[in-house]
PDB file of C-alpha atoms in Angstrom:
ATOM      1  CA  MET K 789      -0.103   0.102  -0.001  1.00 96.00           C
ATOM      2  CA  ILE K 790       1.114   3.664  -0.422  1.00 97.00           C
ATOM      3  CA  THR K 791      -0.146   6.975   0.607  1.00 97.00           C
ATOM      4  CA  VAL K 792       0.027  10.063  -1.467  1.00 98.00           C
ATOM      5  CA  SER K 793       0.371  12.939   0.761  1.00 98.00           C
ATOM      6  CA  VAL K 794      -1.170  16.178  -0.421  1.00 98.00           C
ATOM      7  CA  LEU K 795       0.654  18.912   1.521  1.00 98.00           C
ATOM      8  CA  TYR K 796      -0.350  22.524   1.761  1.00 98.00           C
ATOM      9  CA  PRO K 797       2.632  24.627   3.206  1.00 98.00           C
ATOM     10  CA  GLN K 798       1.872  27.157   5.788  1.00 96.00           C
ATOM     11  CA  ARG K 799       2.346  30.827   4.592  1.00 93.00           C
ATOM     12  CA  ALA K 800       1.517  34.096   6.077  1.00 92.00           C
ATOM     13  CA  GLY K 801      -1.856  35.470   4.664  1.00 95.00           C
ATOM     14  CA  ALA K 802      -2.788  32.177   3.080  1.00 96.00           C
ATOM     15  CA  HIS K 803      -6.370  31.142   2.701  1.00 97.00           C
ATOM     16  CA  PHE K 804      -7.795  27.727   3.328  1.00 98.00           C
ATOM     17  CA  ASP K 805     -11.572  26.943   3.646  1.00 98.00           C
ATOM     18  CA  PHE K 806     -11.761  23.624   5.688  1.00 98.00           C
ATOM     19  CA  ASP K 807     -15.554  23.516   5.241  1.00 98.00           C
ATOM     20  CA  TYR K 808     -15.235  23.637   1.482  1.00 98.00           C
ATOM     21  CA  TYR K 809     -12.327  21.047   1.570  1.00 98.00           C
ATOM     22  CA  GLN K 810     -14.105  18.608   3.637  1.00 97.00           C
ATOM     23  CA  GLN K 811     -17.697  18.915   2.409  1.00 98.00           C
ATOM     24  CA  ARG K 812     -16.988  19.732  -1.400  1.00 98.00           C
ATOM     25  CA  HIS K 813     -13.390  18.855  -2.477  1.00 98.00           C
ATOM     26  CA  ILE K 814     -12.867  15.615  -0.627  1.00 98.00           C
ATOM     27  CA  PRO K 815     -15.956  14.135  -1.799  1.00 98.00           C
ATOM     28  CA  LEU K 816     -15.194  15.060  -5.398  1.00 98.00           C
ATOM     29  CA  VAL K 817     -11.964  13.457  -5.007  1.00 98.00           C
ATOM     30  CA  GLN K 818     -13.439  10.335  -3.715  1.00 98.00           C
ATOM     31  CA  GLN K 819     -16.101  10.195  -6.500  1.00 98.00           C
ATOM     32  CA  LEU K 820     -13.540  10.949  -9.187  1.00 98.00           C
ATOM     33  CA  LEU K 821     -10.845   8.558  -8.128  1.00 98.00           C
ATOM     34  CA  GLY K 822     -13.541   5.835  -7.452  1.00 98.00           C
ATOM     35  CA  PRO K 823     -12.549   2.309  -6.072  1.00 98.00           C
ATOM     36  CA  ALA K 824      -8.844   2.751  -6.597  1.00 98.00           C
ATOM     37  CA  LEU K 825      -8.999   5.130  -3.512  1.00 98.00           C
ATOM     38  CA  LYS K 826      -8.811   2.820  -0.572  1.00 97.00           C
ATOM     39  CA  GLY K 827      -9.095   5.574   2.249  1.00 96.00           C
ATOM     40  CA  VAL K 828      -8.653   9.261   2.836  1.00 97.00           C
ATOM     41  CA  ARG K 829      -7.409  11.093   6.042  1.00 96.00           C
ATOM     42  CA  VAL K 830      -7.590  14.897   6.307  1.00 98.00           C
ATOM     43  CA  GLU K 831      -5.610  16.836   8.920  1.00 97.00           C
ATOM     44  CA  ARG K 832      -5.301  20.524   9.846  1.00 97.00           C
ATOM     45  CA  GLY K 833      -2.019  21.837  11.062  1.00 97.00           C
ATOM     46  CA  LEU K 834      -2.119  23.149  14.604  1.00 96.00           C
ATOM     47  CA  ALA K 835       1.416  23.990  15.785  1.00 95.00           C
ATOM     48  CA  GLY K 836       5.054  23.120  15.229  1.00 95.00           C
ATOM     49  CA  MET K 837       7.004  21.163  17.684  1.00 93.00           C
ATOM     50  CA  GLU K 838       8.566  24.252  19.459  1.00 94.00           C
ATOM     51  CA  PRO K 839       5.900  25.807  21.962  1.00 91.00           C
ATOM     52  CA  GLY K 840       3.945  28.542  20.198  1.00 91.00           C
ATOM     53  CA  SER K 841       5.621  27.869  16.948  1.00 93.00           C
ATOM     54  CA  PRO K 842       3.130  27.671  13.809  1.00 93.00           C
ATOM     55  CA  ALA K 843       2.535  24.363  12.023  1.00 95.00           C
ATOM     56  CA  GLY K 844       4.578  23.770   8.891  1.00 96.00           C
ATOM     57  CA  TYR K 845       1.451  22.940   6.889  1.00 97.00           C
ATOM     58  CA  ALA K 846      -1.980  24.401   7.171  1.00 97.00           C
ATOM     59  CA  ALA K 847      -3.351  21.017   5.997  1.00 98.00           C
ATOM     60  CA  GLN K 848      -2.475  17.731   4.537  1.00 98.00           C
ATOM     61  CA  ALA K 849      -4.519  14.790   3.079  1.00 98.00           C
ATOM     62  CA  LEU K 850      -3.363  11.203   2.931  1.00 98.00           C
ATOM     63  CA  LEU K 851      -4.843   9.159   0.081  1.00 98.00           C
ATOM     64  CA  LEU K 852      -4.590   5.482   0.367  1.00 97.00           C
ATOM     65  CA  PHE K 853      -3.949   3.482  -2.636  1.00 98.00           C
ATOM     66  CA  ASP K 854      -2.629  -0.182  -3.591  1.00 98.00           C
ATOM     67  CA  SER K 855       0.273   1.305  -5.662  1.00 98.00           C
ATOM     68  CA  ILE K 856       1.694   4.396  -7.233  1.00 98.00           C
ATOM     69  CA  GLU K 857       0.538   3.104 -10.519  1.00 98.00           C
ATOM     70  CA  ALA K 858      -3.028   2.537  -9.197  1.00 98.00           C
ATOM     71  CA  PHE K 859      -2.994   6.271  -8.084  1.00 98.00           C
ATOM     72  CA  GLN K 860      -1.621   7.495 -11.399  1.00 98.00           C
ATOM     73  CA  GLN K 861      -3.998   5.447 -13.546  1.00 98.00           C
ATOM     74  CA  ALA K 862      -7.058   6.640 -11.458  1.00 98.00           C
ATOM     75  CA  PHE K 863      -5.786  10.398 -11.292  1.00 98.00           C
ATOM     76  CA  ALA K 864      -4.464  11.018 -14.911  1.00 98.00           C
ATOM     77  CA  PRO K 865      -8.049  11.152 -16.566  1.00 98.00           C
ATOM     78  CA  VAL K 866      -9.602  13.329 -13.843  1.00 98.00           C
ATOM     79  CA  ALA K 867      -6.688  15.723 -12.851  1.00 98.00           C
ATOM     80  CA  ALA K 868      -7.836  18.575 -14.314  1.00 98.00           C
ATOM     81  CA  ARG K 869     -11.217  18.397 -12.471  1.00 98.00           C
ATOM     82  CA  ILE K 870      -9.540  17.875  -9.108  1.00 98.00           C
ATOM     83  CA  THR K 871      -6.726  20.433  -9.585  1.00 98.00           C
ATOM     84  CA  GLY K 872      -9.238  22.848 -11.070  1.00 98.00           C
ATOM     85  CA  ASP K 873     -11.264  22.829  -7.958  1.00 98.00           C
ATOM     86  CA  ILE K 874      -8.254  23.976  -5.645  1.00 98.00           C
ATOM     87  CA  PRO K 875      -8.962  27.816  -6.124  1.00 98.00           C
ATOM     88  CA  HIS K 876     -12.200  27.140  -4.488  1.00 98.00           C
ATOM     89  CA  TYR K 877     -10.854  26.374  -1.142  1.00 98.00           C
ATOM     90  CA  THR K 878      -7.086  27.680  -1.018  1.00 98.00           C
ATOM     91  CA  ASP K 879      -4.642  29.793  -2.584  1.00 98.00           C
ATOM     92  CA  ILE K 880      -1.650  27.582  -1.490  1.00 98.00           C
ATOM     93  CA  THR K 881      -0.047  25.399  -3.974  1.00 97.00           C
ATOM     94  CA  PRO K 882      -0.047  21.773  -2.766  1.00 98.00           C
ATOM     95  CA  GLN K 883       2.905  19.650  -2.932  1.00 98.00           C
ATOM     96  CA  LEU K 884       2.583  15.824  -3.635  1.00 97.00           C
ATOM     97  CA  GLN K 885       4.615  13.079  -2.139  1.00 98.00           C
ATOM     98  CA  TYR K 886       4.451   9.147  -2.651  1.00 98.00           C
ATOM     99  CA  ASN K 887       4.975   7.233   0.663  1.00 98.00           C
ATOM    100  CA  GLU K 888       5.166   3.529   1.282  1.00 97.00           C
ATOM    101  CA  LEU K 889       2.890   2.751   4.000  1.00 94.00           C
ATOM    102  CA  LEU K 890       4.722   0.685   6.518  1.00 96.00           C
ATOM    103  CA  LEU K 891       2.363   0.823   9.483  1.00 92.00           C
ATOM    104  CA  TRP K 892      -1.120   2.294  10.138  1.00 85.00           C
ATOM    105  CA  ASP K 893      -2.201   1.318  13.573  1.00 83.00           C
ATOM    106  CA  GLU K 894      -5.525   2.551  14.659  1.00 80.00           C
ATOM    107  CA  ARG K 895      -6.624   1.725  18.198  1.00 75.00           C
ATOM    108  CA  PRO K 896     -10.336   1.440  19.262  1.00 77.00           C
ATOM    109  CA  ALA K 897     -11.483   4.188  21.679  1.00 75.00           C
ATOM    110  CA  GLY K 898     -10.861   3.329  25.271  1.00 72.00           C
ATOM    111  CA  VAL K 899      -7.918   0.837  24.560  1.00 63.00           C
ATOM    112  CA  HIS K 900      -4.693   2.117  25.761  1.00 64.00           C
ATOM    113  CA  GLY K 901      -1.088   0.923  26.542  1.00 63.00           C
ATOM    114  CA  TRP K 902       1.246  -1.606  24.993  1.00 60.00           C
ATOM    115  CA  TYR K 903      -1.103  -4.408  25.981  1.00 57.00           C
ATOM    116  CA  ALA K 904      -3.989  -3.078  23.745  1.00 57.00           C
ATOM    117  CA  ASN K 905      -3.495  -5.826  21.166  1.00 60.00           C
ATOM    118  CA  ALA K 906      -2.855  -8.633  23.462  1.00 59.00           C
ATOM    119  CA  GLU K 907      -5.094 -11.620  23.476  1.00 56.00           C
TER     120      GLU K 907
END
């Protein structure tokens, strides 16, 4: 599995409409990429590592696919529609990065500690 990270670098005066992004853009992406898209995660940057420092990215989306080729085959025919929607929610030029997914561990609510997966 791979993820495609869509990163929106933070910059002074930048505009990012999270309501539009979550309610209109992401559903559009899901519809256009179809079953090749296995999952999506949207994150809003809150802060940097140093106390009081700004986040490096205003937002990021992680799109889950079986392979880079699966992403490219799904994206190529609809790229213009997806990228054409960007000005509706931001003036930030997104950066893309392909990643090999090595671990995606989500724990059920209320389960904590190293023993959470023990039987």
